Structure formats: C-alpha cells, structure tokens
Amino acid sequence: MDLTVRQMDAEEFQRQRQEVLGQWQTGKDVFFEEAVAYQKSLPKSKIFAEKLAEGKEKGITYAQPRAGVALINEHIELLRFLQDEGGADFLTSTIDSYTRQNRYTEAQAGIEESAMIGRSMLNGFPAVNHGVAACRQVVESVQVPVQVRHGTPDARLLAEITIAGGFTDYEGGGISYNIPYSKDVSIESTIKYWQYVDRLIGLYEEQGVKINREPFGPLTGTLVPPAISHAVAVIEGILAVAQGVRSLTLGYGQCGNLIQDVAALHTLPVLAEEYLVKLGLPKVMITTVFHQWMGGFPQDEAKAFGVISWGAVTAALGKASKVIVKTPHEALGIPTKEANAAGIRTTKQILTMLKDQSLPMTPELALEEDMILAETRAILDRVLELGEGDAAVGTVRAFQAGVIDVPFAPSRYNAGKILPARDTTGAIRLLDFGNIPFDETIKEFHRERIAQRGRDEDRDPSFQMVIDDIYAIGKGMLVGRPRG
C-alpha cells in the first residue's frame, strides 16, 4: 500500500484484516457485525464521546487515572476501586509492555506467572491475550466509560479486540506511539498501521457507533515545546479524520509554566479546526486532554501531591476537557490502588474549586498564544508543502528533514537536533532550533527569553541549563537554577 492521507480502500482493509486477526488466537472471536451490535447495546453513560460532549457543553474538566494489571478479576477490582474510592470520571485499561510490542507469547507467560504467584507480573492489562469476552467483562463491571491506553506502534489487533470488547476510546497514533517509544520502527509503517486503526473506527462510526480517538500529546514528556506536540497532534487528527474518525481528543503534556500551558490548551483546538477546514475534511467533535507532569517526580509524597495539584490547577484554568492524573508514587514505580485513588481525589478537589474561574487574557497570555499559533503553523505549513498537500507523505519527509523534531526521542527516524530549555519564568523555549522552520522573529523571541535567564543566573546559556531543567522538578523546582 502506497502511503497517502486518503481513506484506505475496502479491499486493502480486508486484506490486512485477515492477517491482523490471525496474529493471535483471540482474533478469531472478533466479528464486526456482532461487535457493532454489542457497542450499540452499551448505555450512554459508558460511551466516551457522549460523556465528553456533555462535559464540553457544560464546561466540565473530568479526571482520569491510568491503571492496569495482568489478571481479569484483579484488573476489575482495581478499576472499581478507582471509580468508587477515587471518584474517577473515566477509567483506563493501560496495556502491558509485551502487548505493546506484539509479543503475545511472553504476555501469556506473564499471565500464567501472575496467576501462579498471586500478584501482577505485567505492568498492564494484556487485552489481546484475554480476548473479547474478557474485555466485555471489564466494561460491564464498571459504571463509567473505559479507554485503552498503551504505547503500541502496531496497534491493529489490540484495536480489533478492545473495540469489539466494548471499549469506547482508543489512544495513540502513528507518530506519538512510535517516535517516543521505538528505536527502529519507520514512521511510514506506523502511519499505515494507525490508518488501519482509524479506518476500523471509521467503519464503526458508519454503523452508528461512536469511538473516540485520542492522539498521545506529551510525546517524550521531557521539555517538549508546545508547537512540536501541537503539530504532531494536529497531524494525527488529520490522519484520523481522513479515515472516518469523527470524535477527537487532542492531548498536551504539562510544561509547568501556567501561562504557557493555558495558552497551549487554548490554541490546540483552534489549530486542529483550522487545518481540518484548510484540507477540506469534515467537521468533527474536538475536545482536549491535559496530562499532569510527565517528567521526573519528587520521591516525597507531600511534594508529589504538590506537583499533582499544580497540574490540576492548570487543567482547570486552561479549561481542558479532561486531565490524566498522576500519583504520589510516581517516582517509586507502579502505584498502589490507594495512591492512585488519592491522586484522583486531590485533582478533583481542585477541579471543583476552580470550575468557575479562568485565567484572564493578559498581554503575556496573548503573546504566548500568538507565538504558539505562529510556531505550529510554520511547522504544519512546511509539512504540507513537503507532502505536496498530503499530510501523511509530508510527515515522513518532515521527520527526514528535521522539520518535526521531538526532543530526547529514541527513534533513529527523529533528527534529535533541537535543544529545549526553560526561560527564567519556566516556559519552554529552544536553545538550538535544529531544522525547525521558524522565521527570525520567532527565533529572536526564543533567544532573548533564554538570554534573560542567563543574565538572571549569571551564566551563559548552554547544555547545562537543559540538564538542570530535566532534573529540576524532582528536586523541588521548575527552573533548574545553579546552586548558590
């Protein structure tokens, strides 16, 4: 199949489908018409897109945790606890690492070992191995919508099984679940894999079944400038809508500076709608998700709650549709269910307190919004130019040219030339622009902001600032200031 943004034809989809459903034995239990009927039987309260639409209309910011363990009963117990004791508005089935790499034999061994020793030996829920019936058992055991969150470059079989299994939201994308996660997987191949996923969801949509799609916004979660994550989110949105997706939640990971983060949340849906119109694609429902801080956390629980709370404040003031919640055990590994629930309750307390407040439009907020819009448009316009109007082709060429460049990504298909650092207020700027197509006005803005930090700290801007910033929050700061 040649790479193109255009909708996958039916013959190609069916050819791939036969291969995909044969990748593991549980694929034989997927029947599209029966799955459509099951999805239609779900109550409205369990349909992600319906609840997001209600929240958007009422101005509600919802709270959603991450969660997943190896065995079905224990996974259900965990989700029920987060629903009942944490008050989660949405739930997640986070998928284990073996499934993310399509290593189903090893996932099966992890299930068996977990059952034998009585605790989860996998870092998530192996949905492919458990199959359609088990996924339905999960969905039926809770009262709120459940999303699949993972990190899978080739997520085709996982999509087939979990959507047939009653999940109504599917996270990821051909860029966001490749570049930050994989070293040797080509962007062209993952775009094609995810076009299959999006076409599958488009087929459900055509049968009257609403499946929400959510590109993964934070990328590497380490000093990612808003324009980079926005460009990726908009492209993945374009690719999804072209295949028939009609409900999109676009994500953004907290940077830490309140004004920059609120500006990013304000501008993300504006850019998505702008480029969908520009490319002649259908109007779709667009919502936003804000990810609480994705970098290093303090080990001290009280300090960790401080980081969680700051993320909740930003989500509330930025009017995100939902916020992905962190836990006070973030620095220690997989959290207990009690710690996970505590993170949700902390977040919801703040969301409730701030629901009627917003950040006033100050000159600094307006400037941040203008800069994010200008920077993101510069990247997206160059992507479309490189692809001669085709966003899929343009994306591959843009990564080859370094026009899109994700900081600190492991992928060899990513240039890795840009160097981000914080300015003196903690906003993320670029110390080295690599081949990002910013004009001189934008570049001078970044240079001056970082130079001001250098003057404030009495040191020349350098790579040391980058290192200091990466570790700062874990040490109790936002900006990595030199000691003394």
Short mmCIF file of C-alpha atoms in Angstrom, two decimals:
data_model
loop_
_atom_site.label_atom_id
_atom_site.label_comp_id
_atom_site.label_asym_id
_atom_site.label_seq_id
_atom_site.Cartn_x
_atom_site.Cartn_y
_atom_site.Cartn_z
CA MET A 1 0.00 0.00 0.00
CA ASP A 2 1.42 3.37 -1.05
CA LEU A 3 1.48 5.99 1.68
CA THR A 4 -1.28 8.57 1.26
CA VAL A 5 -3.60 10.56 3.51
CA ARG A 6 -6.59 9.30 1.51
CA GLN A 7 -9.04 6.82 3.01
CA MET A 8 -7.92 3.20 2.83
CA ASP A 9 -9.92 1.25 0.24
CA ALA A 10 -12.13 -1.62 1.35
CA GLU A 11 -10.13 -4.32 -0.41
CA GLU A 12 -6.85 -3.28 1.23
CA PHE A 13 -8.52 -3.06 4.64
CA GLN A 14 -9.99 -6.57 4.34
CA ARG A 15 -6.67 -7.97 3.12
CA GLN A 16 -4.91 -6.58 6.20
CA ARG A 17 -7.75 -7.60 8.49
CA GLN A 18 -7.40 -11.25 7.62
CA GLU A 19 -3.71 -11.08 8.50
CA VAL A 20 -4.23 -9.00 11.67
CA LEU A 21 -6.90 -11.25 13.19
CA GLY A 22 -4.61 -14.21 12.67
CA GLN A 23 -1.77 -12.74 14.75
CA TRP A 24 -3.07 -14.33 17.98
CA GLN A 25 -5.71 -16.95 18.68
CA THR A 26 -8.18 -14.48 20.26
CA GLY A 27 -8.53 -12.72 16.90
CA LYS A 28 -10.89 -15.49 15.77
CA ASP A 29 -13.52 -14.22 18.24
CA VAL A 30 -13.85 -10.82 16.55
CA PHE A 31 -16.94 -10.47 14.34
CA PHE A 32 -17.61 -6.93 13.13
CA GLU A 33 -21.41 -7.05 12.87
CA GLU A 34 -21.73 -8.71 16.29
CA ALA A 35 -19.31 -6.16 17.77
CA VAL A 36 -21.35 -3.28 16.33
CA ALA A 37 -24.47 -4.74 17.98
CA TYR A 38 -22.65 -5.05 21.31
CA GLN A 39 -21.36 -1.47 21.15
CA LYS A 40 -24.90 -0.25 20.38
CA SER A 41 -26.20 -2.12 23.44
CA LEU A 42 -23.99 -0.11 25.80
CA PRO A 43 -25.74 2.57 27.87
CA LYS A 44 -24.95 6.19 27.00
CA SER A 45 -23.17 6.56 30.36
CA LYS A 46 -20.42 4.19 29.15
CA ILE A 47 -19.74 5.89 25.82
CA PHE A 48 -16.68 8.13 25.97
CA ALA A 49 -17.69 10.51 23.17
CA GLU A 50 -21.12 11.07 24.70
CA LYS A 51 -19.72 11.99 28.11
CA LEU A 52 -17.04 14.22 26.56
CA ALA A 53 -19.71 16.05 24.56
CA GLU A 54 -21.73 16.60 27.72
CA GLY A 55 -18.67 17.90 29.56
CA LYS A 56 -17.77 20.22 26.70
CA GLU A 57 -21.26 21.71 26.72
CA LYS A 58 -21.24 22.22 30.50
CA GLY A 59 -17.60 23.33 30.80
CA ILE A 60 -16.58 20.37 32.98
CA THR A 61 -13.00 19.12 33.33
CA TYR A 62 -13.04 15.36 34.02
CA ALA A 63 -10.39 13.35 35.87
CA GLN A 64 -8.98 10.07 34.54
CA PRO A 65 -6.28 7.80 36.04
CA ARG A 66 -4.03 5.24 34.39
CA ALA A 67 -4.34 1.64 35.60
CA GLY A 68 -3.71 -1.93 34.51
CA VAL A 69 -2.71 -5.33 35.92
CA ALA A 70 -2.31 -8.80 34.45
CA LEU A 71 -5.36 -10.75 35.63
CA ILE A 72 -9.00 -10.03 34.84
CA ASN A 73 -10.51 -10.14 38.34
CA GLU A 74 -7.69 -8.08 39.83
CA HIS A 75 -7.95 -5.56 36.98
CA ILE A 76 -11.69 -5.20 37.58
CA GLU A 77 -11.08 -4.79 41.33
CA LEU A 78 -8.53 -2.04 40.58
CA LEU A 79 -10.85 -0.15 38.23
CA ARG A 80 -13.79 -0.40 40.64
CA PHE A 81 -11.62 0.96 43.45
CA LEU A 82 -10.55 3.96 41.34
CA GLN A 83 -14.17 4.55 40.38
CA ASP A 84 -15.64 4.16 43.87
CA GLU A 85 -12.84 5.41 46.12
CA GLY A 86 -11.10 7.80 43.72
CA GLY A 87 -14.19 9.17 42.01
CA ALA A 88 -12.72 8.73 38.52
CA ASP A 89 -14.91 10.20 35.79
CA PHE A 90 -13.31 7.96 33.15
CA LEU A 91 -11.30 4.76 33.58
CA THR A 92 -8.30 3.35 31.74
CA SER A 93 -7.07 -0.09 30.85
CA THR A 94 -3.35 0.52 30.48
CA ILE A 95 -1.82 -2.20 28.32
CA ASP A 96 1.31 -4.14 29.30
CA SER A 97 4.69 -3.73 27.59
CA TYR A 98 4.73 -7.17 25.91
CA THR A 99 1.41 -6.48 24.19
CA ARG A 100 2.70 -3.07 23.10
CA GLN A 101 5.45 -4.88 21.22
CA ASN A 102 3.08 -7.58 19.86
CA ARG A 103 4.87 -10.20 21.97
CA TYR A 104 1.76 -12.15 22.91
CA THR A 105 3.55 -15.39 23.83
CA GLU A 106 5.52 -13.57 26.53
CA ALA A 107 2.37 -11.77 27.66
CA GLN A 108 0.71 -15.18 28.08
CA ALA A 109 3.64 -16.35 30.18
CA GLY A 110 3.22 -13.21 32.32
CA ILE A 111 -0.47 -14.01 32.85
CA GLU A 112 0.34 -17.55 33.92
CA GLU A 113 3.13 -16.45 36.25
CA SER A 114 0.86 -13.79 37.79
CA ALA A 115 -1.82 -16.40 38.49
CA MET A 116 0.76 -18.76 40.00
CA ILE A 117 2.38 -16.31 42.43
CA GLY A 118 -0.70 -14.21 43.21
CA ARG A 119 0.42 -10.75 42.03
CA SER A 120 0.74 -8.99 38.70
CA MET A 121 3.96 -9.76 36.86
CA LEU A 122 2.96 -7.49 33.98
CA ASN A 123 2.87 -3.70 34.02
CA GLY A 124 -0.59 -3.54 32.46
CA PHE A 125 -3.61 -5.41 31.17
CA PRO A 126 -2.85 -7.88 28.32
CA ALA A 127 -6.11 -7.32 26.45
CA VAL A 128 -5.16 -9.25 23.30
CA ASN A 129 -4.43 -12.42 25.26
CA HIS A 130 -7.55 -12.11 27.39
CA GLY A 131 -9.73 -11.55 24.32
CA VAL A 132 -13.12 -10.03 23.51
CA ALA A 133 -15.21 -11.72 26.22
CA ALA A 134 -12.79 -10.69 28.99
CA CYS A 135 -12.74 -7.09 27.73
CA ARG A 136 -16.55 -7.06 27.87
CA GLN A 137 -16.38 -8.38 31.42
CA VAL A 138 -14.21 -5.36 32.32
CA VAL A 139 -16.52 -2.85 30.61
CA GLU A 140 -19.62 -4.38 32.22
CA SER A 141 -18.10 -4.33 35.71
CA VAL A 142 -17.87 -0.50 35.97
CA GLN A 143 -20.25 2.42 35.58
CA VAL A 144 -18.12 4.88 33.58
CA PRO A 145 -16.53 4.79 30.09
CA VAL A 146 -13.22 2.93 29.73
CA GLN A 147 -10.33 3.86 27.43
CA VAL A 148 -7.45 1.79 26.05
CA ARG A 149 -4.07 3.47 26.76
CA HIS A 150 -0.88 1.79 25.67
CA GLY A 151 2.12 2.84 23.52
CA THR A 152 1.90 0.36 20.66
CA PRO A 153 3.48 1.08 17.26
CA ASP A 154 1.37 -1.62 15.56
CA ALA A 155 -1.91 -1.48 17.47
CA ARG A 156 -4.18 -3.11 14.89
CA LEU A 157 -5.03 -6.36 16.67
CA LEU A 158 -5.31 -4.58 20.02
CA ALA A 159 -7.84 -2.19 18.44
CA GLU A 160 -9.86 -5.01 16.90
CA ILE A 161 -10.16 -6.90 20.20
CA THR A 162 -10.70 -3.99 22.59
CA ILE A 163 -13.27 -2.18 20.45
CA ALA A 164 -15.16 -5.43 19.85
CA GLY A 165 -14.80 -5.84 23.61
CA GLY A 166 -16.75 -2.65 24.34
CA PHE A 167 -14.06 -0.05 24.97
CA THR A 168 -15.24 3.28 23.55
CA ASP A 169 -11.99 5.27 23.38
CA TYR A 170 -8.64 4.39 21.85
CA GLU A 171 -5.43 6.31 22.48
CA GLY A 172 -2.37 6.70 20.27
CA GLY A 173 -1.19 7.48 16.77
CA GLY A 174 1.37 6.68 14.10
CA ILE A 175 3.76 9.38 15.31
CA SER A 176 3.05 9.66 19.03
CA TYR A 177 3.18 5.89 19.62
CA ASN A 178 6.32 5.44 17.56
CA ILE A 179 8.85 8.25 17.92
CA PRO A 180 8.84 8.45 21.76
CA TYR A 181 8.67 4.66 22.22
CA SER A 182 10.65 2.88 19.49
CA LYS A 183 14.14 2.98 18.03
CA ASP A 184 13.92 1.15 14.71
CA VAL A 185 10.28 1.36 13.54
CA SER A 186 9.79 3.59 10.49
CA ILE A 187 7.26 6.41 10.57
CA GLU A 188 5.82 5.31 7.25
CA SER A 189 5.00 1.85 8.62
CA THR A 190 3.36 3.16 11.80
CA ILE A 191 1.29 5.74 9.93
CA LYS A 192 -0.05 2.86 7.82
CA TYR A 193 -0.74 0.70 10.90
CA TRP A 194 -2.65 3.54 12.51
CA GLN A 195 -4.56 4.30 9.33
CA TYR A 196 -5.92 0.77 9.68
CA VAL A 197 -6.94 1.53 13.29
CA ASP A 198 -8.61 4.78 12.27
CA ARG A 199 -10.36 3.15 9.30
CA LEU A 200 -11.67 0.44 11.65
CA ILE A 201 -13.09 3.15 13.90
CA GLY A 202 -14.46 4.90 10.81
CA LEU A 203 -16.31 1.72 9.88
CA TYR A 204 -17.84 1.55 13.35
CA GLU A 205 -18.79 5.23 13.00
CA GLU A 206 -20.56 4.48 9.72
CA GLN A 207 -22.64 1.90 11.60
CA GLY A 208 -23.66 4.47 14.22
CA VAL A 209 -21.06 3.52 16.87
CA LYS A 210 -19.10 6.38 18.45
CA ILE A 211 -15.48 5.57 19.26
CA ASN A 212 -13.40 8.50 20.48
CA ARG A 213 -9.76 8.75 19.34
CA GLU A 214 -7.01 10.40 21.36
CA PRO A 215 -3.53 11.06 19.96
CA PHE A 216 -0.87 10.95 22.70
CA GLY A 217 0.07 14.57 23.37
CA PRO A 218 3.08 14.56 25.73
CA LEU A 219 5.39 12.64 23.32
CA THR A 220 8.64 12.13 25.31
CA GLY A 221 7.28 14.19 28.21
CA THR A 222 10.63 15.97 28.56
CA LEU A 223 10.82 19.68 27.73
CA VAL A 224 8.64 19.31 24.62
CA PRO A 225 7.79 22.79 23.21
CA PRO A 226 4.04 23.27 22.65
CA ALA A 227 4.48 23.84 18.90
CA ILE A 228 6.08 20.41 18.47
CA SER A 229 3.39 18.49 20.37
CA HIS A 230 0.64 20.59 18.73
CA ALA A 231 1.96 19.88 15.24
CA VAL A 232 2.01 16.14 15.93
CA ALA A 233 -1.47 16.21 17.49
CA VAL A 234 -2.96 18.12 14.55
CA ILE A 235 -1.33 15.79 12.01
CA GLU A 236 -2.59 12.70 13.83
CA GLY A 237 -6.02 14.32 13.97
CA ILE A 238 -5.94 14.95 10.21
CA LEU A 239 -4.89 11.35 9.52
CA ALA A 240 -7.65 10.00 11.78
CA VAL A 241 -10.44 12.15 10.34
CA ALA A 242 -9.37 11.22 6.80
CA GLN A 243 -10.10 7.58 7.70
CA GLY A 244 -13.53 8.32 9.14
CA VAL A 245 -12.94 9.20 12.82
CA ARG A 246 -15.48 11.79 14.00
CA SER A 247 -14.63 12.32 17.67
CA LEU A 248 -11.13 13.52 18.61
CA THR A 249 -9.49 14.34 21.93
CA LEU A 250 -6.19 16.14 21.33
CA GLY A 251 -3.57 15.94 24.08
CA TYR A 252 -0.99 18.21 25.60
CA GLY A 253 1.55 17.47 28.35
CA GLN A 254 2.18 19.95 31.14
CA CYS A 255 5.31 22.08 30.72
CA GLY A 256 4.99 23.78 34.09
CA ASN A 257 4.62 27.48 33.29
CA LEU A 258 0.95 28.30 33.88
CA ILE A 259 0.64 30.95 31.18
CA GLN A 260 2.34 28.84 28.50
CA ASP A 261 0.28 25.77 29.42
CA VAL A 262 -3.04 27.63 29.38
CA ALA A 263 -2.08 29.23 26.06
CA ALA A 264 -1.31 25.76 24.69
CA LEU A 265 -4.69 24.40 25.78
CA HIS A 266 -6.47 27.40 24.25
CA THR A 267 -4.69 27.11 20.89
CA LEU A 268 -4.73 23.34 20.31
CA PRO A 269 -8.40 23.01 19.23
CA VAL A 270 -8.15 26.26 17.25
CA LEU A 271 -5.29 24.84 15.17
CA ALA A 272 -6.98 21.47 14.70
CA GLU A 273 -10.19 23.02 13.42
CA GLU A 274 -8.24 25.42 11.20
CA TYR A 275 -6.27 22.70 9.42
CA LEU A 276 -9.20 20.31 9.06
CA VAL A 277 -11.07 23.10 7.26
CA LYS A 278 -7.99 24.00 5.24
CA LEU A 279 -7.73 20.42 3.95
CA GLY A 280 -11.45 20.10 3.24
CA LEU A 281 -12.05 17.44 5.88
CA PRO A 282 -15.34 17.01 7.75
CA LYS A 283 -16.19 18.93 10.92
CA VAL A 284 -15.71 16.69 13.96
CA MET A 285 -16.09 16.98 17.72
CA ILE A 286 -12.79 18.15 19.20
CA THR A 287 -12.01 18.02 22.91
CA THR A 288 -8.73 18.35 24.82
CA VAL A 289 -6.85 16.30 27.38
CA PHE A 290 -4.19 17.73 29.69
CA HIS A 291 -1.52 15.40 31.08
CA GLN A 292 -0.20 16.22 34.52
CA TRP A 293 3.60 16.47 34.66
CA MET A 294 5.15 13.57 32.73
CA GLY A 295 8.77 14.07 33.83
CA GLY A 296 10.64 13.17 37.00
CA PHE A 297 8.71 13.38 40.27
CA PRO A 298 9.86 14.03 43.85
CA GLN A 299 10.04 10.86 45.95
CA ASP A 300 8.47 12.62 48.93
CA GLU A 301 4.68 12.06 48.78
CA ALA A 302 3.79 15.53 50.05
CA LYS A 303 5.94 17.13 47.35
CA ALA A 304 4.46 14.77 44.75
CA PHE A 305 0.97 15.94 45.74
CA GLY A 306 2.21 19.48 45.14
CA VAL A 307 3.17 18.57 41.55
CA ILE A 308 -0.17 16.81 41.02
CA SER A 309 -2.05 19.82 42.37
CA TRP A 310 -0.24 22.24 40.07
CA GLY A 311 -1.27 20.08 37.12
CA ALA A 312 -4.88 20.10 38.33
CA VAL A 313 -4.85 23.90 38.63
CA THR A 314 -3.55 24.23 35.09
CA ALA A 315 -6.13 21.82 33.67
CA ALA A 316 -8.93 23.72 35.41
CA LEU A 317 -7.79 27.21 34.40
CA GLY A 318 -6.99 26.04 30.87
CA LYS A 319 -10.48 24.50 30.57
CA ALA A 320 -9.23 21.11 29.40
CA SER A 321 -11.97 18.57 28.71
CA LYS A 322 -10.19 16.06 30.95
CA VAL A 323 -6.95 15.62 32.83
CA ILE A 324 -4.83 12.49 33.09
CA VAL A 325 -3.93 12.12 36.75
CA LYS A 326 -0.58 11.20 38.24
CA THR A 327 0.00 9.51 41.60
CA PRO A 328 2.15 10.34 44.66
CA HIS A 329 4.13 7.13 43.95
CA GLU A 330 5.24 8.35 40.52
CA ALA A 331 8.94 8.37 41.46
CA LEU A 332 8.76 4.92 43.04
CA GLY A 333 7.21 2.74 40.31
CA ILE A 334 3.75 1.23 39.83
CA PRO A 335 1.45 2.83 42.43
CA THR A 336 -0.84 1.10 44.88
CA LYS A 337 -4.55 1.46 44.16
CA GLU A 338 -4.81 3.65 47.26
CA ALA A 339 -2.12 6.05 45.99
CA ASN A 340 -3.77 6.14 42.57
CA ALA A 341 -7.14 6.99 44.12
CA ALA A 342 -5.53 9.70 46.27
CA GLY A 343 -4.14 11.38 43.16
CA ILE A 344 -7.63 11.41 41.62
CA ARG A 345 -9.25 12.84 44.77
CA THR A 346 -6.61 15.56 45.03
CA THR A 347 -7.14 16.51 41.41
CA LYS A 348 -10.94 16.50 41.65
CA GLN A 349 -10.90 18.71 44.75
CA ILE A 350 -9.00 21.37 42.81
CA LEU A 351 -11.07 20.96 39.64
CA THR A 352 -14.23 21.51 41.67
CA MET A 353 -12.83 24.55 43.50
CA LEU A 354 -11.71 26.23 40.27
CA LYS A 355 -14.54 25.21 37.93
CA ASP A 356 -15.98 28.74 37.84
CA GLN A 357 -12.64 30.52 37.45
CA SER A 358 -10.49 31.21 34.40
CA LEU A 359 -7.19 32.89 33.66
CA PRO A 360 -7.78 36.46 32.42
CA MET A 361 -6.41 37.38 28.99
CA THR A 362 -3.26 39.33 29.89
CA PRO A 363 -0.70 40.67 27.38
CA GLU A 364 1.65 37.81 28.33
CA LEU A 365 -1.03 35.15 27.78
CA ALA A 366 -1.98 36.74 24.44
CA LEU A 367 1.70 36.78 23.42
CA GLU A 368 2.13 33.09 24.31
CA GLU A 369 -0.96 32.17 22.30
CA ASP A 370 0.28 34.17 19.30
CA MET A 371 3.73 32.54 19.48
CA ILE A 372 2.31 29.00 19.73
CA LEU A 373 -0.03 29.65 16.79
CA ALA A 374 2.77 31.12 14.64
CA GLU A 375 5.25 28.35 15.52
CA THR A 376 2.81 25.50 14.94
CA ARG A 377 1.58 26.95 11.65
CA ALA A 378 5.19 27.29 10.47
CA ILE A 379 5.73 23.56 11.06
CA LEU A 380 2.39 22.38 9.68
CA ASP A 381 2.59 24.55 6.55
CA ARG A 382 6.05 23.17 5.81
CA VAL A 383 4.80 19.59 6.36
CA LEU A 384 2.00 20.11 3.84
CA GLU A 385 4.43 21.76 1.42
CA LEU A 386 6.82 18.81 1.66
CA GLY A 387 3.94 16.40 1.08
CA GLU A 388 2.51 18.46 -1.79
CA GLY A 389 -0.73 18.70 0.19
CA ASP A 390 -0.62 15.13 1.54
CA ALA A 391 -0.19 15.16 5.34
CA ALA A 392 0.94 11.51 5.50
CA VAL A 393 3.68 11.88 2.91
CA GLY A 394 4.62 15.28 4.31
CA THR A 395 5.05 13.84 7.80
CA VAL A 396 7.60 11.24 6.68
CA ARG A 397 9.53 13.87 4.72
CA ALA A 398 9.29 16.36 7.61
CA PHE A 399 10.93 13.92 10.01
CA GLN A 400 13.63 13.17 7.43
CA ALA A 401 14.33 16.90 7.10
CA GLY A 402 14.09 17.66 10.83
CA VAL A 403 11.10 19.93 10.25
CA ILE A 404 9.38 17.93 13.01
CA ASP A 405 11.87 17.04 15.73
CA VAL A 406 10.88 15.57 19.09
CA PRO A 407 13.39 16.25 21.88
CA PHE A 408 15.05 13.26 23.56
CA ALA A 409 13.23 10.66 21.44
CA PRO A 410 14.88 7.23 20.97
CA SER A 411 13.84 6.82 17.33
CA ARG A 412 16.53 6.86 14.67
CA TYR A 413 13.90 8.37 12.35
CA ASN A 414 13.91 11.51 14.51
CA ALA A 415 16.62 14.13 13.85
CA GLY A 416 17.27 14.88 17.53
CA LYS A 417 18.85 18.24 16.72
CA ILE A 418 16.68 20.66 18.68
CA LEU A 419 17.63 21.57 22.22
CA PRO A 420 14.93 22.93 24.55
CA ALA A 421 15.47 24.78 27.80
CA ARG A 422 13.36 26.85 30.14
CA ASP A 423 13.38 30.62 30.22
CA THR A 424 13.57 32.48 33.53
CA THR A 425 9.79 32.04 34.12
CA GLY A 426 9.89 28.30 33.40
CA ALA A 427 8.35 28.44 29.91
CA ILE A 428 9.97 26.06 27.43
CA ARG A 429 11.99 27.70 24.65
CA LEU A 430 14.55 26.47 22.10
CA LEU A 431 18.26 26.83 22.72
CA ASP A 432 19.03 25.14 19.38
CA PHE A 433 16.42 25.21 16.60
CA GLY A 434 17.84 22.35 14.54
CA ASN A 435 15.92 22.45 11.25
CA ILE A 436 12.58 23.61 12.67
CA PRO A 437 11.27 26.15 10.09
CA PHE A 438 10.88 29.18 12.37
CA ASP A 439 11.39 32.66 10.96
CA GLU A 440 13.82 35.15 12.50
CA THR A 441 11.12 36.88 14.55
CA ILE A 442 10.27 33.63 16.32
CA LYS A 443 13.92 32.67 16.76
CA GLU A 444 14.79 36.07 18.24
CA PHE A 445 11.92 35.71 20.74
CA HIS A 446 13.35 32.38 21.96
CA ARG A 447 16.94 33.69 22.05
CA GLU A 448 16.01 36.75 24.09
CA ARG A 449 13.94 34.78 26.60
CA ILE A 450 16.78 32.31 27.22
CA ALA A 451 19.37 35.11 27.28
CA GLN A 452 17.37 36.82 30.03
CA ARG A 453 17.57 33.64 32.08
CA GLY A 454 21.32 33.61 31.52
CA ARG A 455 21.56 37.18 32.84
CA ASP A 456 19.39 36.32 35.85
CA GLU A 457 21.58 33.31 36.67
CA ASP A 458 24.88 34.98 35.74
CA ARG A 459 25.83 32.24 33.29
CA ASP A 460 25.91 31.76 29.54
CA PRO A 461 23.01 29.72 28.11
CA SER A 462 24.30 26.20 27.46
CA PHE A 463 23.52 22.50 27.54
CA GLN A 464 23.97 22.61 31.32
CA MET A 465 20.68 24.52 31.53
CA VAL A 466 18.95 21.64 29.73
CA ILE A 467 20.36 19.08 32.17
CA ASP A 468 19.41 21.23 35.15
CA ASP A 469 15.86 21.63 33.85
CA ILE A 470 15.32 17.91 33.28
CA TYR A 471 16.01 17.13 36.94
CA ALA A 472 14.54 20.30 38.46
CA ILE A 473 11.01 19.18 39.45
CA GLY A 474 12.34 16.02 41.07
CA LYS A 475 14.49 18.34 43.19
CA GLY A 476 11.63 20.66 44.11
CA MET A 477 11.99 23.39 41.45
CA LEU A 478 10.63 24.16 37.99
CA VAL A 479 13.64 26.01 36.56
CA GLY A 480 16.99 24.30 37.09
CA ARG A 481 18.87 27.12 38.78
CA PRO A 482 22.55 26.70 39.66
CA ARG A 483 23.18 26.13 43.35
CA GLY A 484 24.07 29.23 45.33
#
